Structure formats: C-alpha cells, structure tokens
Amino acid sequence: MILGRLISSTRDIPEAVVVPRHVAIIMDGNGRWARKRLMPRVAGHKRGVETVREIVRACIDRGIEHLTLFAFSSENWRRPQDEVSFLMNLFLRALEIEIAKLHKNNIRFHAIGDLSRFDTPIRKLIADAEALTRDNSRLSLTVAANYGGRWDILQAVERMLQAHPEKRSDFTEEDLSPFLALADAPEPDLFIRTGGEERVSNFLLWQLAYTEFYFTKTLWPEFDTAALDRALESFRKRERRFGRTSEQLQAKE
Ligand code: IPE
Ligand code: IPE
Ligand code: MG
C-alpha cells in the first residue's frame, strides 16, 4: 500500500516533508497554447496528454506518492459541443492506450468525480483500469473528471448519512472525510495551477484547506520536468505552520 499517514481533519498536524507526498494540479492553458500557434484549441488538449506522461514520470522519479490531475470540471460541459466531444474521445483513447503502461509501471489509477454523466465505454474503461491497477504501489494517479469540489462535499454528506443515519444532527470532520473523494490519500501538500489564472475553479475545496499553492504562467503543454522542479523548489522554501507560530516550529526543531 502507498505510504503516508492519512490526515482526515484540520485537527491533525501532518509531518513536515521536503518532497510533497501529494501534488494536485489544475492543468490549464491548453487552448491558449494552441491559439498562440494558430491551431484549434483542441490541438492544445492533445499536446497536454504528452505533458501528463512527462509529469507522471517525473513525479515517480522524485518519490511523490500521489498525483491528482484536474482533467474536466463539472463546469466544463458549458464549452462548445465539439470541444466537449473531442475531450471525451481524447480521454477514451488515452485510457485505452495508457492503462497497460500505467500498470506495467506499478501505477494505481483512480478517477474521481460524478462519472454517471459519461458514456458507458468511458465508464467501463475507468472501472476496468481501477480494477486492474488497484494493488499497484509506486504512484497513485487520480484523474478528476466531471469533478467539482462542492459536488464532492455534498456527495460525501449524502453517503455518510446513508451509512450513519444517526449522525444527521451531529457529525465531525473525521466522520465526513472517509466519504470524500481522495479519502485514501493524505491531503495535497502542493497545489499547482498552470496557465496564469490564480483561482481554484471548484477543484478540491475541502482537501486544499492547508495545501501550499503555486501558480505559474506556463501553459500546461509547456509545463515540463524543469517547471515541476521549480514548483517543488518553491514548496521546499515554505514554512507550513498549520496555525502555529514560526517560533513554535523553530523550538520544535
Ligand atoms: C485546460 O485547458 C483543459 C481543460 C479545461 C479541459 P483550457 O482548455 O482551459 O485552456 P485555456 O485556459 O482556454 O487556455
Ligand atoms: C479548470 O480550468 C478545469 C480544468 C483544468 C480541468 P478552466 O479553464 O475550466 O477554469 P476557468 O473556467 O478558467 O476557471
Ligand atoms: Mg482554462
């Protein structure tokens, strides 16, 4: 199983780490990358898949245990129909091609989000990929698809109350957290957003409570291993206080 103590509540203080155990990324800027080259937006999405391959490899080499990628938000259905269809096909093809390779490399694949809105072939590929790679332990790769942070909190409350109806009037963070997406991973240590926007766009709202944020203007298709290393270097310099004072941390050292 993947290492790392699970943090299920803001009442816990995680251990300090030099290399983040869990990195969560909003892969943004594909459309602008393509438009800059006078190509259709979707060419940027295609190119973005290659970036995913490079970043997965780099995360493994650096000992990162969990990588969570925002591939499609619950709001992305608002895009033009042909872009949405292209993304669905790309997702399908990437799953078909990559899953065997992920498995060979001992990577555990997982998808989070409201998958009920996807067509059956995609849902089947996801389910098969999850089953095939379930026991892999090198890197846990989670793809957020039709995911929204608010949806996640609501579905967790709903499932918790189904499992424990008696908790209706009294429940804690620890009661809820097992029902949230990513319950099997420590909360992200580092959040990266490429593409220059400095917002969360309904990504992991609950899980990012104490995550370090890193924004870069680099567009996702250009985000390479060196760019990842710059984000990791920035992370190393942060002092994660979790509510305490700097003096308290130094005294502990
Ligand atoms: C991110 O790139 C990929 C998805 C949201 C699917 P964008 O498509 O948002 O690219 P920009 O932000 O328009 O450049
Ligand atoms: C966020 O990017 C979602 C993904 C990268 C999958 P968007 O491009 O959809 O975000 P906004 O609309 O600029 O906030
Ligand atoms: Mg965008």
Coordinates of N, CA and C in Angstrom, one line a residue, residues 24-28 32 190-203 208 211-220 223 227-228 230-232 234-235 238:
A24 N -1.4 18.1 -6.4 CA -2.6 18.2 -7.1 C -2.5 19.4 -8.1
I25 N -2.9 19.1 -9.4 CA -2.6 20.1 -10.4 C -3.8 20.4 -11.2
I26 N -4.1 21.7 -11.4 CA -5.0 22.2 -12.4 C -4.3 22.4 -13.7
M27 N -4.5 21.5 -14.7 CA -3.8 21.6 -15.9 C -4.5 22.6 -16.9
D28 N -4.1 23.8 -16.8 CA -4.8 24.9 -17.5 C -3.9 25.5 -18.6
R32 N -5.1 28.2 -25.0 CA -4.3 29.4 -25.3 C -3.0 28.9 -25.9
L190 N 1.0 20.1 -2.0 CA 1.2 21.1 -3.0 C 0.2 21.1 -4.1
F191 N -0.4 22.3 -4.4 CA -1.3 22.6 -5.4 C -0.6 23.4 -6.5
I192 N -0.7 23.0 -7.7 CA -0.1 23.7 -8.8 C -1.2 24.1 -9.8
R193 N -1.2 25.3 -10.3 CA -2.1 25.7 -11.4 C -1.3 26.3 -12.5
T194 N -1.3 25.7 -13.7 CA -0.6 26.3 -14.8 C -1.6 27.3 -15.5
G195 N -1.0 28.0 -16.5 CA -1.9 28.8 -17.3 C -2.2 30.3 -16.8
G196 N -1.6 30.6 -15.7 CA -1.7 32.0 -15.2 C -2.9 32.4 -14.4
E197 N -4.0 31.7 -14.4 CA -5.1 32.1 -13.6 C -4.8 31.7 -12.1
E198 N -5.2 32.6 -11.2 CA -5.0 32.3 -9.8 C -6.3 32.1 -9.1
R199 N -6.9 31.0 -9.4 CA -8.2 30.6 -8.8 C -8.3 29.1 -8.7
V200 N -9.2 28.6 -7.9 CA -9.4 27.2 -7.6 C -10.3 26.5 -8.5
S201 N -11.2 27.3 -9.1 CA -12.2 26.8 -10.1 C -12.9 25.5 -9.7
N202 N -13.3 25.5 -8.4 CA -14.1 24.4 -7.9 C -13.4 23.0 -7.9
F203 N -12.0 23.1 -7.7 CA -11.3 21.8 -7.6 C -11.4 21.4 -6.1
L208 N -8.0 21.1 0.1 CA -6.9 22.1 0.0 C -6.8 23.0 1.2
T211 N -3.1 23.3 2.0 CA -2.2 23.0 0.9 C -1.4 24.2 0.5
E212 N -0.2 24.1 0.2 CA 0.6 25.2 -0.4 C 0.2 25.4 -1.8
F213 N 0.0 26.7 -2.2 CA -0.5 27.0 -3.6 C 0.7 27.5 -4.4
Y214 N 0.8 27.1 -5.7 CA 1.8 27.5 -6.6 C 1.2 27.8 -7.9
F215 N 1.3 29.1 -8.4 CA 0.7 29.4 -9.6 C 1.8 29.8 -10.6
T216 N 1.7 29.3 -11.9 CA 2.7 29.7 -12.9 C 2.0 30.1 -14.2
K217 N 2.6 31.0 -14.9 CA 2.0 31.5 -16.2 C 2.3 30.4 -17.3
T218 N 3.2 29.5 -17.0 CA 3.5 28.4 -18.0 C 2.2 27.7 -18.4
L219 N 2.0 27.6 -19.7 CA 0.8 26.9 -20.1 C 1.0 25.4 -20.0
W220 N -0.1 24.6 -19.8 CA 0.1 23.2 -19.5 C 0.9 22.4 -20.5
F223 N 4.5 22.8 -19.6 CA 4.9 22.5 -18.2 C 5.7 21.2 -18.2
A227 N 10.0 22.7 -15.1 CA 8.9 23.6 -14.5 C 8.4 22.9 -13.2
L228 N 8.2 21.6 -13.2 CA 7.8 20.9 -12.0 C 8.8 21.1 -10.9
R230 N 10.8 23.6 -10.4 CA 10.7 24.9 -9.9 C 9.5 25.0 -8.8
A231 N 8.5 24.3 -9.1 CA 7.3 24.3 -8.2 C 7.8 23.6 -6.9
L232 N 8.5 22.5 -7.0 CA 9.0 21.7 -5.9 C 10.0 22.5 -5.0
S234 N 10.0 25.8 -4.8 CA 9.2 26.8 -4.1 C 8.6 26.2 -2.9
F235 N 8.1 24.9 -3.0 CA 7.4 24.2 -1.9 C 8.4 24.0 -0.8
R238 N 8.8 26.8 1.7 CA 7.6 27.3 2.5 C 7.7 26.8 4.0

